Coordinates of C-alpha atoms and ligand atoms in Angstrom, one line a residue:
X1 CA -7.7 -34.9 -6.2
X2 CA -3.8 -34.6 -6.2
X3 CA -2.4 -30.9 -5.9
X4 CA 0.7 -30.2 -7.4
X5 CA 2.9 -27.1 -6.4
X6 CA 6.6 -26.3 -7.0
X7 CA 7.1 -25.0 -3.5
X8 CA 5.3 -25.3 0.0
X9 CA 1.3 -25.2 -0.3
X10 CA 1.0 -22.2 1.1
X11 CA 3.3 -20.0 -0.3
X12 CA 1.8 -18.1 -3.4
X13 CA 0.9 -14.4 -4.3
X14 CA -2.5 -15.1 -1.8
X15 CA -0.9 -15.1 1.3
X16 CA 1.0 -11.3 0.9
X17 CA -2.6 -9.7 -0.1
X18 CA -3.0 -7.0 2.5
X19 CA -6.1 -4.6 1.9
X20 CA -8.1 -7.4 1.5
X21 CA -11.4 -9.0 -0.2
X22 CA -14.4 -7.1 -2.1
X23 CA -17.9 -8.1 -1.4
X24 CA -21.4 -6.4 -1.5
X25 CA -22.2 -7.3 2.0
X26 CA -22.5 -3.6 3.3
X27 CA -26.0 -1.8 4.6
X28 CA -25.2 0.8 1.7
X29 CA -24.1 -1.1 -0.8
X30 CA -25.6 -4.0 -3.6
X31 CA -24.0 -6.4 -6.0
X32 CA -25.4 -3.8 -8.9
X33 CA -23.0 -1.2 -7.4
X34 CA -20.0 -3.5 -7.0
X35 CA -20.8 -4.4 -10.9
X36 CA -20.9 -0.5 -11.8
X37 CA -17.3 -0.3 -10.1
X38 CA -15.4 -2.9 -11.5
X39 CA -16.8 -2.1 -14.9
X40 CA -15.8 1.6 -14.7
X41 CA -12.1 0.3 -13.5
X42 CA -12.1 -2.3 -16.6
X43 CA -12.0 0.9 -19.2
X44 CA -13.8 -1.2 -21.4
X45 CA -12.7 -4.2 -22.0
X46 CA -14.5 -6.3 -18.8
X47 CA -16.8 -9.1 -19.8
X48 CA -20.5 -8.0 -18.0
X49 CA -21.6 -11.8 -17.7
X50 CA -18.5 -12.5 -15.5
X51 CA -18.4 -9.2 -13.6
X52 CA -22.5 -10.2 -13.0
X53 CA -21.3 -13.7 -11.5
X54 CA -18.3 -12.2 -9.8
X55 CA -20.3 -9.2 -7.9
X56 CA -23.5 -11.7 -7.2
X57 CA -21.6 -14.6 -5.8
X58 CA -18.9 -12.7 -3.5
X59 CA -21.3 -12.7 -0.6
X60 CA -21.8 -16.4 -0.8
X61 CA -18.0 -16.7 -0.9
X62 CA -17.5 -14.3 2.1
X63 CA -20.2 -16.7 4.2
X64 CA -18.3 -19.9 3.1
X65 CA -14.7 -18.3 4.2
X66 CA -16.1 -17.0 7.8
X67 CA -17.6 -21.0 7.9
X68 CA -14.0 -22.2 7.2
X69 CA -12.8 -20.1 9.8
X70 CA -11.7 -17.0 8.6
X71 CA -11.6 -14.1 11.3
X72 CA -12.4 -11.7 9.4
X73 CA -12.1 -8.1 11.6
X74 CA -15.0 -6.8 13.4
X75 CA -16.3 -3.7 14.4
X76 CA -18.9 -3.3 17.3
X77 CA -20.1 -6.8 16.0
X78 CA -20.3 -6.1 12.5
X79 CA -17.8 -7.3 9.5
X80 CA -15.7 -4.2 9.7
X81 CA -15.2 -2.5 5.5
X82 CA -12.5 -0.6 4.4
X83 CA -12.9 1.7 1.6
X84 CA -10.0 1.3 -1.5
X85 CA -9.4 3.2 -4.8
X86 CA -12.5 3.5 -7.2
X87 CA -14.7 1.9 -5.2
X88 CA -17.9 4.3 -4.6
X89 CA -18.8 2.7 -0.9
X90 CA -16.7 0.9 1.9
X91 CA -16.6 -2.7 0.8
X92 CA -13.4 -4.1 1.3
X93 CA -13.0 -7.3 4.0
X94 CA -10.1 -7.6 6.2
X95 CA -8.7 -9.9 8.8
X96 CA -5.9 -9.7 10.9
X97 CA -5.6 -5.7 9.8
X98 CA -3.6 -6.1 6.5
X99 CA -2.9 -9.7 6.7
X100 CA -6.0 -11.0 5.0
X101 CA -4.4 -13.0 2.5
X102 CA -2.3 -14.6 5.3
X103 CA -5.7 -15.9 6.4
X104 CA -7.5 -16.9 3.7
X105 CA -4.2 -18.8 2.5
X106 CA -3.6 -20.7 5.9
X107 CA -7.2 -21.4 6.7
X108 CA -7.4 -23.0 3.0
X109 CA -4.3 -24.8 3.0
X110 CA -4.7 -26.6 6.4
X111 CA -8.5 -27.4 5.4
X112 CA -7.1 -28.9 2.2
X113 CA -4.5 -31.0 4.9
X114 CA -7.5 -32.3 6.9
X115 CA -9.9 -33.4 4.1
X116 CA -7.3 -35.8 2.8
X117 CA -6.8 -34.2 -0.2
X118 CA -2.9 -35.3 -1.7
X119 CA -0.8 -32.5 -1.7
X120 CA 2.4 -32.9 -3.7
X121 CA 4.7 -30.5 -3.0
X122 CA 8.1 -29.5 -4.5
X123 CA 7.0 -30.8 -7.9
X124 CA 7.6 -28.2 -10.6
X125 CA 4.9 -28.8 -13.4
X126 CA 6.9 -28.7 -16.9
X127 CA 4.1 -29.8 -19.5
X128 CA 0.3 -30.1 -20.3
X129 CA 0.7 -33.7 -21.3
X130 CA -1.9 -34.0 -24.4
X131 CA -4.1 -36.8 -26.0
X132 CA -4.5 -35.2 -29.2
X133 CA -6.7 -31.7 -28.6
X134 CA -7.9 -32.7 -24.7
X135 CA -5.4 -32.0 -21.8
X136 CA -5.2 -35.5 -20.2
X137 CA -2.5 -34.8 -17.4
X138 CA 0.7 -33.0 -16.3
X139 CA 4.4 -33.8 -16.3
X140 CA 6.2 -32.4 -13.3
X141 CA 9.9 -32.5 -12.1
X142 CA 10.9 -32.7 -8.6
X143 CA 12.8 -29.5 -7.8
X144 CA 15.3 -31.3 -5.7
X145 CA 16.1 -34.8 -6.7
X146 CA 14.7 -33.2 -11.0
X147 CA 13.4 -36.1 -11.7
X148 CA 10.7 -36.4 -14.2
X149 CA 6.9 -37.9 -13.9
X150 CA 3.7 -38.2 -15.3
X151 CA 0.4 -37.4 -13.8
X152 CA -3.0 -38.1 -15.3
X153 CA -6.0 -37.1 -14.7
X154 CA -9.7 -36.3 -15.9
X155 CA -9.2 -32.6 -15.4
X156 CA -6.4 -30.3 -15.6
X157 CA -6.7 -27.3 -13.3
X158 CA -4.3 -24.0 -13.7
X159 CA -3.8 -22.3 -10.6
X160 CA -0.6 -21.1 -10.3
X161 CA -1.0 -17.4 -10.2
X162 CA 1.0 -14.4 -12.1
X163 CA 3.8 -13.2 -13.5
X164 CA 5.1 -10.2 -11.0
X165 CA 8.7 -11.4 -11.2
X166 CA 9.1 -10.0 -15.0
X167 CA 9.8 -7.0 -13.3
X168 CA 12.5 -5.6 -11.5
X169 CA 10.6 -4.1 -8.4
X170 CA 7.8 -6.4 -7.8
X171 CA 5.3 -6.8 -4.6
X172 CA 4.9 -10.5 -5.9
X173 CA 6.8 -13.1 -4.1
X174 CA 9.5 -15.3 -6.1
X175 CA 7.2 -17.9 -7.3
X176 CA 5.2 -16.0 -9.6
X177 CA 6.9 -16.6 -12.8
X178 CA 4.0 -17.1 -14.9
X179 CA 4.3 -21.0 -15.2
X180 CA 0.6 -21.9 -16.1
X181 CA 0.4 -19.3 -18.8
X182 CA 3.2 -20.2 -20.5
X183 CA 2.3 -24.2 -20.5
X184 CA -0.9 -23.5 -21.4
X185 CA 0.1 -21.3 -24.8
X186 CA 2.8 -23.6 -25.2
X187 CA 0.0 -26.7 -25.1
X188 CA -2.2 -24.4 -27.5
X189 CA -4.8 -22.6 -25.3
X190 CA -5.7 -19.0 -26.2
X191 CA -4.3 -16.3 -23.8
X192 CA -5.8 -12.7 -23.6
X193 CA -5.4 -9.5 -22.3
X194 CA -1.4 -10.3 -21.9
X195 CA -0.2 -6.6 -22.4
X196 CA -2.4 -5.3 -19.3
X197 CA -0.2 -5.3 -16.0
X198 CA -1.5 -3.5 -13.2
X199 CA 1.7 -1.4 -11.3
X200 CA 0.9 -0.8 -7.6
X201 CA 1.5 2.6 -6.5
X202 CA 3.1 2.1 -3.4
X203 CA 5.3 -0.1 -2.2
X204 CA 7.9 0.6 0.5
X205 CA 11.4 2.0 -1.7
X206 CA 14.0 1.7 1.1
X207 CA 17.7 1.2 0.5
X208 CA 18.4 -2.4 1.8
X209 CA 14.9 -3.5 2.6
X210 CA 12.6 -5.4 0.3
X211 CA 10.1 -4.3 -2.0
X212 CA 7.5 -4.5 0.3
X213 CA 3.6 -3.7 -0.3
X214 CA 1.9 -0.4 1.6
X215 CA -1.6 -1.5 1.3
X216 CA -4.2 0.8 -0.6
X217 CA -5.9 0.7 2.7
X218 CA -3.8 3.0 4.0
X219 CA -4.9 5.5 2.0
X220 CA -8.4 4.3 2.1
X221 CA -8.1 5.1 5.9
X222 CA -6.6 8.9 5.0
X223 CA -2.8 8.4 4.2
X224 CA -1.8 11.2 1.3
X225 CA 0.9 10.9 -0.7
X226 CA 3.5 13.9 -0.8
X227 CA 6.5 15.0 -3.0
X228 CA 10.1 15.3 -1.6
X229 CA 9.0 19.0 -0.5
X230 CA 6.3 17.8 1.4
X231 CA 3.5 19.4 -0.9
X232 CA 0.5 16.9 -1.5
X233 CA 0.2 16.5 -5.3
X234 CA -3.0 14.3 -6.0
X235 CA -5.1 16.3 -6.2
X236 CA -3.9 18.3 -9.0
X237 CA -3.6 15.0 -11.0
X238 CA -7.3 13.8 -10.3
X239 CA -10.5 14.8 -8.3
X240 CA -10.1 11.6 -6.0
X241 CA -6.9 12.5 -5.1
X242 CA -5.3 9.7 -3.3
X243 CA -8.0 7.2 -4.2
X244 CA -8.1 7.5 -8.2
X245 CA -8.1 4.3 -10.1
X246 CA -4.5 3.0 -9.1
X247 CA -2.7 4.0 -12.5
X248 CA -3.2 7.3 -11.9
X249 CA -1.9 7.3 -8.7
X250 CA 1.3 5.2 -10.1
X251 CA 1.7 7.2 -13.2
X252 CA 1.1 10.7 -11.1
X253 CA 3.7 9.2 -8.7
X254 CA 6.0 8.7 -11.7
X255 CA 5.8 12.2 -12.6
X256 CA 6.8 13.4 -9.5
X257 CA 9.4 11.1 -9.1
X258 CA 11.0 12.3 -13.1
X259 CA 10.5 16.0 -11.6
X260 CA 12.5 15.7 -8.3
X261 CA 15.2 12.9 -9.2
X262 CA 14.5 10.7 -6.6
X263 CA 12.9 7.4 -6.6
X264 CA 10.5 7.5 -4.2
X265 CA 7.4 10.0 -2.8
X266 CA 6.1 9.9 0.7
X267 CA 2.9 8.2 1.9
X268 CA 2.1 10.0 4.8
X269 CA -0.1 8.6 7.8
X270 CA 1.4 10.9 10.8
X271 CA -1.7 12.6 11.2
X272 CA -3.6 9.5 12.4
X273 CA -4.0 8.4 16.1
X274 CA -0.8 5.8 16.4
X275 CA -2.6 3.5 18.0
X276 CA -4.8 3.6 15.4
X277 CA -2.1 2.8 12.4
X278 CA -0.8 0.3 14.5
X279 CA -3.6 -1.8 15.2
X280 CA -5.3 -1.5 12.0
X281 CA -1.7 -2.3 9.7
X282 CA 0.5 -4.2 12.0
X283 CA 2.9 -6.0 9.5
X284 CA 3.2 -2.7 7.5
X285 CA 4.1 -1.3 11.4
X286 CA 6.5 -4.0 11.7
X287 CA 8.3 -4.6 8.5
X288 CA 9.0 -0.6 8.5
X289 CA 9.9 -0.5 12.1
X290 CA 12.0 -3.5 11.7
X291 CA 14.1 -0.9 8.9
X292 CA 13.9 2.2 10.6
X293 CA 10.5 3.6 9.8
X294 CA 8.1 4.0 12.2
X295 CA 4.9 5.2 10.4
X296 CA 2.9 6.9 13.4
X297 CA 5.4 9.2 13.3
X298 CA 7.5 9.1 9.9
X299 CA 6.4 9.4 6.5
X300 CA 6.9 6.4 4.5
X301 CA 9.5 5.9 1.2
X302 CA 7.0 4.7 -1.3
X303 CA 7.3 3.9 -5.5
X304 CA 5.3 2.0 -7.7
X305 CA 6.1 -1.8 -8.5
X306 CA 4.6 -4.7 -10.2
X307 CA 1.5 -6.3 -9.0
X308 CA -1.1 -7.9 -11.0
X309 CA -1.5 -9.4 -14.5
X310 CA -4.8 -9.0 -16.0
X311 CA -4.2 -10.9 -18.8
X312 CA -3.9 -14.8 -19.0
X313 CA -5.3 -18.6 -20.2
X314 CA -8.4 -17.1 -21.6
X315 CA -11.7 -19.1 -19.7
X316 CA -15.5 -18.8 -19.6
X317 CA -17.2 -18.8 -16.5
X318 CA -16.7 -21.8 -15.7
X319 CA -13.1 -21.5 -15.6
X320 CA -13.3 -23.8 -19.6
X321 CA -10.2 -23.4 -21.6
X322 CA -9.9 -23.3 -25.2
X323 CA -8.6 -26.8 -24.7
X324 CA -10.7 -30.0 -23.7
X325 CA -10.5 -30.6 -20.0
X326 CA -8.2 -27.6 -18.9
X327 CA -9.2 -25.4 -16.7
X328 CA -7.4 -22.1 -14.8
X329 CA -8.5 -19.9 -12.3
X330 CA -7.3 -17.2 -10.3
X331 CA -4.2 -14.5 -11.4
X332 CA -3.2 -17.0 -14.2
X333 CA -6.7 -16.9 -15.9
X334 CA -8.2 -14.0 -17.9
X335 CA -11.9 -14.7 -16.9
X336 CA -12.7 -11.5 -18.2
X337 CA -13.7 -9.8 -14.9
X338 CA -10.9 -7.1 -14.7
X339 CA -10.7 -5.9 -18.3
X340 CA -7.7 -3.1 -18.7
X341 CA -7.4 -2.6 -15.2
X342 CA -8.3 -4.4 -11.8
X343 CA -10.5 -2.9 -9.5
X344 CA -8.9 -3.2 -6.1
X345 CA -9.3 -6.2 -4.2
X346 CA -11.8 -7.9 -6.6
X347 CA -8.5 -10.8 -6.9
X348 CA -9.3 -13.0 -4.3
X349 CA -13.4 -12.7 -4.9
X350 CA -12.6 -13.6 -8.6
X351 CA -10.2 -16.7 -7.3
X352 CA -13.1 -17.3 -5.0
X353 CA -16.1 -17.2 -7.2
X354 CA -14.6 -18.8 -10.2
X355 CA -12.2 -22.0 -8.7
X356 CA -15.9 -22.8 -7.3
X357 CA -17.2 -22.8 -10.3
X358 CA -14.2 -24.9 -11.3
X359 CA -14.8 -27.3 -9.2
X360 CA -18.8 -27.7 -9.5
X361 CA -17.9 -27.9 -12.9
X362 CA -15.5 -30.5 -12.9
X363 CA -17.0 -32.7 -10.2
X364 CA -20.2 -34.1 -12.2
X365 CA -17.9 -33.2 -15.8
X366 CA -17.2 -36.2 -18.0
X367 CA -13.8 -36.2 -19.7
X368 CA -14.9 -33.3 -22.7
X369 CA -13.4 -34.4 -26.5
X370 CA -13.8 -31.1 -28.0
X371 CA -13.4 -27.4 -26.6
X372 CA -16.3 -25.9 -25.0
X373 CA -15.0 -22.7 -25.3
X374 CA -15.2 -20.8 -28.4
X375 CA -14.9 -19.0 -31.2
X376 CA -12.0 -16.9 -30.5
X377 CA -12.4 -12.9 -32.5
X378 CA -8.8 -11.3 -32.5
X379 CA -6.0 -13.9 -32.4
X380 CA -3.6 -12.0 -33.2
X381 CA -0.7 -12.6 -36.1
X382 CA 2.6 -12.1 -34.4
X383 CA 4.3 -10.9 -38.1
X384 CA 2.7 -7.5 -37.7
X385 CA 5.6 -6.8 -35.2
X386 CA 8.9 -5.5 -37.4
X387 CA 11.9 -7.0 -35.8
X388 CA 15.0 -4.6 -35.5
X389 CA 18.2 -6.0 -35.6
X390 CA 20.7 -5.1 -32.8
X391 CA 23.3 -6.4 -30.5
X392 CA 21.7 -9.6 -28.5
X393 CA 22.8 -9.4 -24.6
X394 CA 22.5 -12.5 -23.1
X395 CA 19.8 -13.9 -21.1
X396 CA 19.6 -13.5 -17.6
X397 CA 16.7 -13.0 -14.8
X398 CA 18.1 -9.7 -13.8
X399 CA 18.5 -8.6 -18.1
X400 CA 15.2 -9.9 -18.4
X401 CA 13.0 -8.0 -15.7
X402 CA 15.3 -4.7 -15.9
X403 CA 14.0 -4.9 -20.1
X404 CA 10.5 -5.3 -19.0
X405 CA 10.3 -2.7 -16.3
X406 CA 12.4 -0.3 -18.5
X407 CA 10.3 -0.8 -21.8
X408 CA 7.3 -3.1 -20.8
X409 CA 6.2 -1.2 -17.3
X410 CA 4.2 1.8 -16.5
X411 CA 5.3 4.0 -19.2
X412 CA 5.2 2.4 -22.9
X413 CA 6.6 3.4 -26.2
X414 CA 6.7 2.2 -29.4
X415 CA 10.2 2.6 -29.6
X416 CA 10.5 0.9 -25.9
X417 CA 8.2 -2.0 -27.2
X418 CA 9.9 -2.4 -30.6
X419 CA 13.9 -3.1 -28.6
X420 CA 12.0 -5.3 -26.6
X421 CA 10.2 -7.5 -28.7
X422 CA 13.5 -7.5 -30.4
X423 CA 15.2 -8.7 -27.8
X424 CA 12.5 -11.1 -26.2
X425 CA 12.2 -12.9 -29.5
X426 CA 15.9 -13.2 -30.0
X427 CA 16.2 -14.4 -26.7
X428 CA 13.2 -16.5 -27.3
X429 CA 15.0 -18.8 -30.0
X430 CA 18.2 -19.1 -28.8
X431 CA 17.3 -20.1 -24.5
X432 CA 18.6 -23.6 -23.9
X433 CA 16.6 -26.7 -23.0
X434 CA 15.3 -25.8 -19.2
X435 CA 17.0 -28.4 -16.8
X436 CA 15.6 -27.5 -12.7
X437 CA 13.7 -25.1 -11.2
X438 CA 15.4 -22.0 -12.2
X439 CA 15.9 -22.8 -16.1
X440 CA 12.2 -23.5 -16.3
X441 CA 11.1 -21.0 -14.3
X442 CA 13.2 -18.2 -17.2
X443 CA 11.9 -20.0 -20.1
X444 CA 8.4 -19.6 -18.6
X445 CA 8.8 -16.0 -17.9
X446 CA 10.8 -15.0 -21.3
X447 CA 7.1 -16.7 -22.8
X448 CA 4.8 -14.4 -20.8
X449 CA 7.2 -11.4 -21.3
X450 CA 7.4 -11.6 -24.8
X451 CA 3.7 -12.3 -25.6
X452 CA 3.4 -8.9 -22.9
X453 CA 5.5 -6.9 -25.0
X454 CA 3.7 -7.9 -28.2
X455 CA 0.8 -7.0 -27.1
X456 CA 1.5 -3.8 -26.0
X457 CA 3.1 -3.2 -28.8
X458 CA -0.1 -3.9 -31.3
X459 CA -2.2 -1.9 -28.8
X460 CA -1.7 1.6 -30.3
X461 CA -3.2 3.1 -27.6
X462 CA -3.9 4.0 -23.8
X463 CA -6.1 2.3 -21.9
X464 CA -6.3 1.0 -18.1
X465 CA -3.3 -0.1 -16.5
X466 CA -2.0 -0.4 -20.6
X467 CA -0.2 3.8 -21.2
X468 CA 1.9 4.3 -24.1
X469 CA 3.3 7.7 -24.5
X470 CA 2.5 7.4 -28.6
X471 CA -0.7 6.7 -27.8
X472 CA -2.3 9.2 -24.9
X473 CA -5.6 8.5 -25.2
X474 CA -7.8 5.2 -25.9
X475 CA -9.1 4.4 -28.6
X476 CA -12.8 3.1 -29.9
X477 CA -11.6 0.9 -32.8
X478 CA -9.1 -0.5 -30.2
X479 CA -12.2 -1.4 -27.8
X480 CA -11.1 -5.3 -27.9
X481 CA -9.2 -7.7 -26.7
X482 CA -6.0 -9.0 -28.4
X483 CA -5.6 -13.1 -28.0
X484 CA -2.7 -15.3 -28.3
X485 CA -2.7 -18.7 -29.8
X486 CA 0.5 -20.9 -30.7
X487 CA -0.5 -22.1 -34.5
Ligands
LIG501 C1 -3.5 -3.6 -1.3 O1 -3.6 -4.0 -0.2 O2 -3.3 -2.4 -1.7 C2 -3.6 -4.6 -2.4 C3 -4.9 -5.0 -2.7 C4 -5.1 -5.4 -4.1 O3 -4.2 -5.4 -4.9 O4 -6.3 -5.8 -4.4

């Protein structure tokens, strides 16, 4: 098995997870409940057979993790569960406080190190190299010499994650520029789901620091979120206050934000013991101390910023492409599990429960001729979208994610959608021939942006993580998914 990756094997949107991992592995609690969660948080549009597999096979997973070595975090002997947005019982795994993914990722990475398994990294991959339908390998570049090679192999795997850097404020680290999603549709696979993108509601909104993630946790363990006066507003957006399904919270945020002027609310967690806060989120304690803001005692500068994509290389359940011997799993793959909108921490159960299926599918698999999966309902015929004609600025990372965020983010119009697709598509055919890391990583981003903004812009309606301002409520004959193939 050879692993290719543009940068360093561990970094990836994994290792910055904080609130942690969902399993059904608590006295009160059952994989049916789990199930009844994630499809409530999907608004419609989850798949149940993957949602079954995901919410039945997470407590495997958990036992294989704490056999790799995970530490998860205890309490008087017992895997200690958090509680997180829309989820109706505690049931969310942690270790190290709020640096699960930290774990999971390091634990993995050296494991792959010891078994012998050849690790390339630095090596950008540029193309799904084809033998007429069937993937049969990869072309990569080497980010620092850029040359060029080939790679073949009986099975393509995509696991490159998301596409958080289309937007200007982003949790996601700077890899995630949607690589695997754009080779694929440029190869021919099917993508789904592209125009649902799941906004965070709180990340850290400091002058000078980072966008940095404030884990849902801390409002699962009693943080509430206040306006610049100080008043707690939740609750008079939504019964659960605090822990509503996570566009509420972002969009409620929003509207406090439009009302006062300023870009940020307050999470507040002063009321908790500080040893508490401390212990339980000790990087959130640190990176805010480390700029000024201690959080036992301080409220903290919070806004909403790009997280997740729900949308992606459309799969089965066993991670199956709509092209022969390509696979994808995790954030780049649309297995069908979070619908409009992710249930919290169900990300790295899905990446869990489906790469093994991945790979106990692609051990004992032959080399497959034709697709497995199939037919596709709803591909989608781009010439619906009108294009306006207007004055072209040029391309540019920052042009790019300030368009998305501005017209593609939290709140959509049809005006909004209509410039953007205008200007994605115009940017789309005019991008020069990428040439290192940087050029492809645009090119690959300008891909996934534009087939996000199309999307949203055929959906004429609200739904999930997906809110258009034309379009309030959702819609029954809009209860289906809108897929992307290159003819
Ligand atoms: C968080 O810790 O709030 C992020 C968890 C997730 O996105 O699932």
């Amino acid at each position: 098995m050879l692993i290719l990756t543009k940068g360093s094997i561990d970094e990836c949107n994994t290792k910055y997870a904080q609130g942690g991992i969902a399993a059904a592995i608590g006295r009160d609690d059952s994989p049916g409940l789990h199930y009844e969660d994630t499809m409530t948080a999907g608004a419609g549009l989850c798949d149940p057979e993957a949602v079954r597999i995901l919410t039945e096979e997470a407590p495997a997973r958990i036992t294989d993790l704490i056999r790799f070595g995970v530490p998860f975090d205890t309490n008087e002997g017992e895997v200690a569960l958090a509680r997180e947005a829309a989820h109706s019982v505690n049931r969310i795994l942690h270790a190290g406080g709020d640096a699960t993914g930290e774990h999971i990722e390091l634990t993995l990475a050296s494991l792959a190190r010891l078994r012998n398994i050849s690790i390339l990294e630095y090596a950008q991959a540029t193309r799904i190299l084809m033998d007429g339908v069937a993937a049969r390998g990869i072309e990569a570049m080497d980010t620092r010499t850029h040359t060029t090679l080939e790679y073949e192999g009986r099975h393509v795997i995509l696991a490159s994650g998301g596409a958080g850097r289309l937007f200007t404020l982003t949790t996601n680290p700077e890899v995630t520029t949607g690589d695997g999603i754009a080779l694929a549709y440029q190869a021919g696979a099917a993508l789904s789901d592209m125009e649902f993108f799941q906004f965070h509601p709180t990340a850290l909104r400091l002058p000078g620091a980072a966008v940095f993630l404030i884990s849902e946790a801390v409002r699962g363990e009693g943080g509430v979120l206040r306006n610049n006066k100080g008043e707690r507003f939740m609750l008079d957006y939504h019964p659960q206050g605090e822990l509503a399904p996570r566009d509420v919270v972002a969009r409620s945020i929003v509207d406090q934000m439009q009302r006062s002027g300023e870009d940020h609310v307050y999470l507040d967690i002063t009321h908790l013991p500080s040893q508490l806060v401390s212990a339980r989120f000790p990087q959130i304690y640190r990176f805010c101390l480390q700029h000024g803001v201690d959080i036992t005692r301080d409220r903290i500068p919070v806004a909403p910023a790009a997280h997740y994509m729900m949308g992606g290389v459309k799969t089965n359940v066993w991670g199956e492409t709509t092209i022969p011997n390509l696979y994808a799993c995790g954030e780049c793959a649309c297995t069908g599990v979070h619908g409009a909108n992710r249930l919290a921490s169900n990300s790295l159960m899905e990446v869990l429960v489906f790469g093994h299926r991945v790979v106990e599918r692609t051990v004992a698999a032959p080399r497959a001729a034709a697709p497995v999966l199939g037919p596709l309902d709803g591909v989608v015929d781009f010439a619906r979208c009108p294009e306006p004609s207007l004055e072209l600025p040029g391309l540019s990372l920052a042009r790019l994610q300030g368009l998305l965020w501005g017209e593609v983010g939290i709140l959509r119009t049809g005006a909004g959608l209509q410039k953007a697709v205008g200007v994605l598509r115009r940017w789309d055919t005019t991008i020069g021939p990428p040439s290192d890391r940087s050029t492809h990583e645009l090119a690959n981003l300008l891909t996934v942006g534009r087939l996000m903004a199309e999307a949203a812009l055929i959906r004429e309606e609200s739904r999930g993580a997906h809110y258009r301002t034309d379009f309030t409520e959702p819609r029954d004959d809009w209860r289906h998914h809108i897929v992307f193939a290159k003819g």
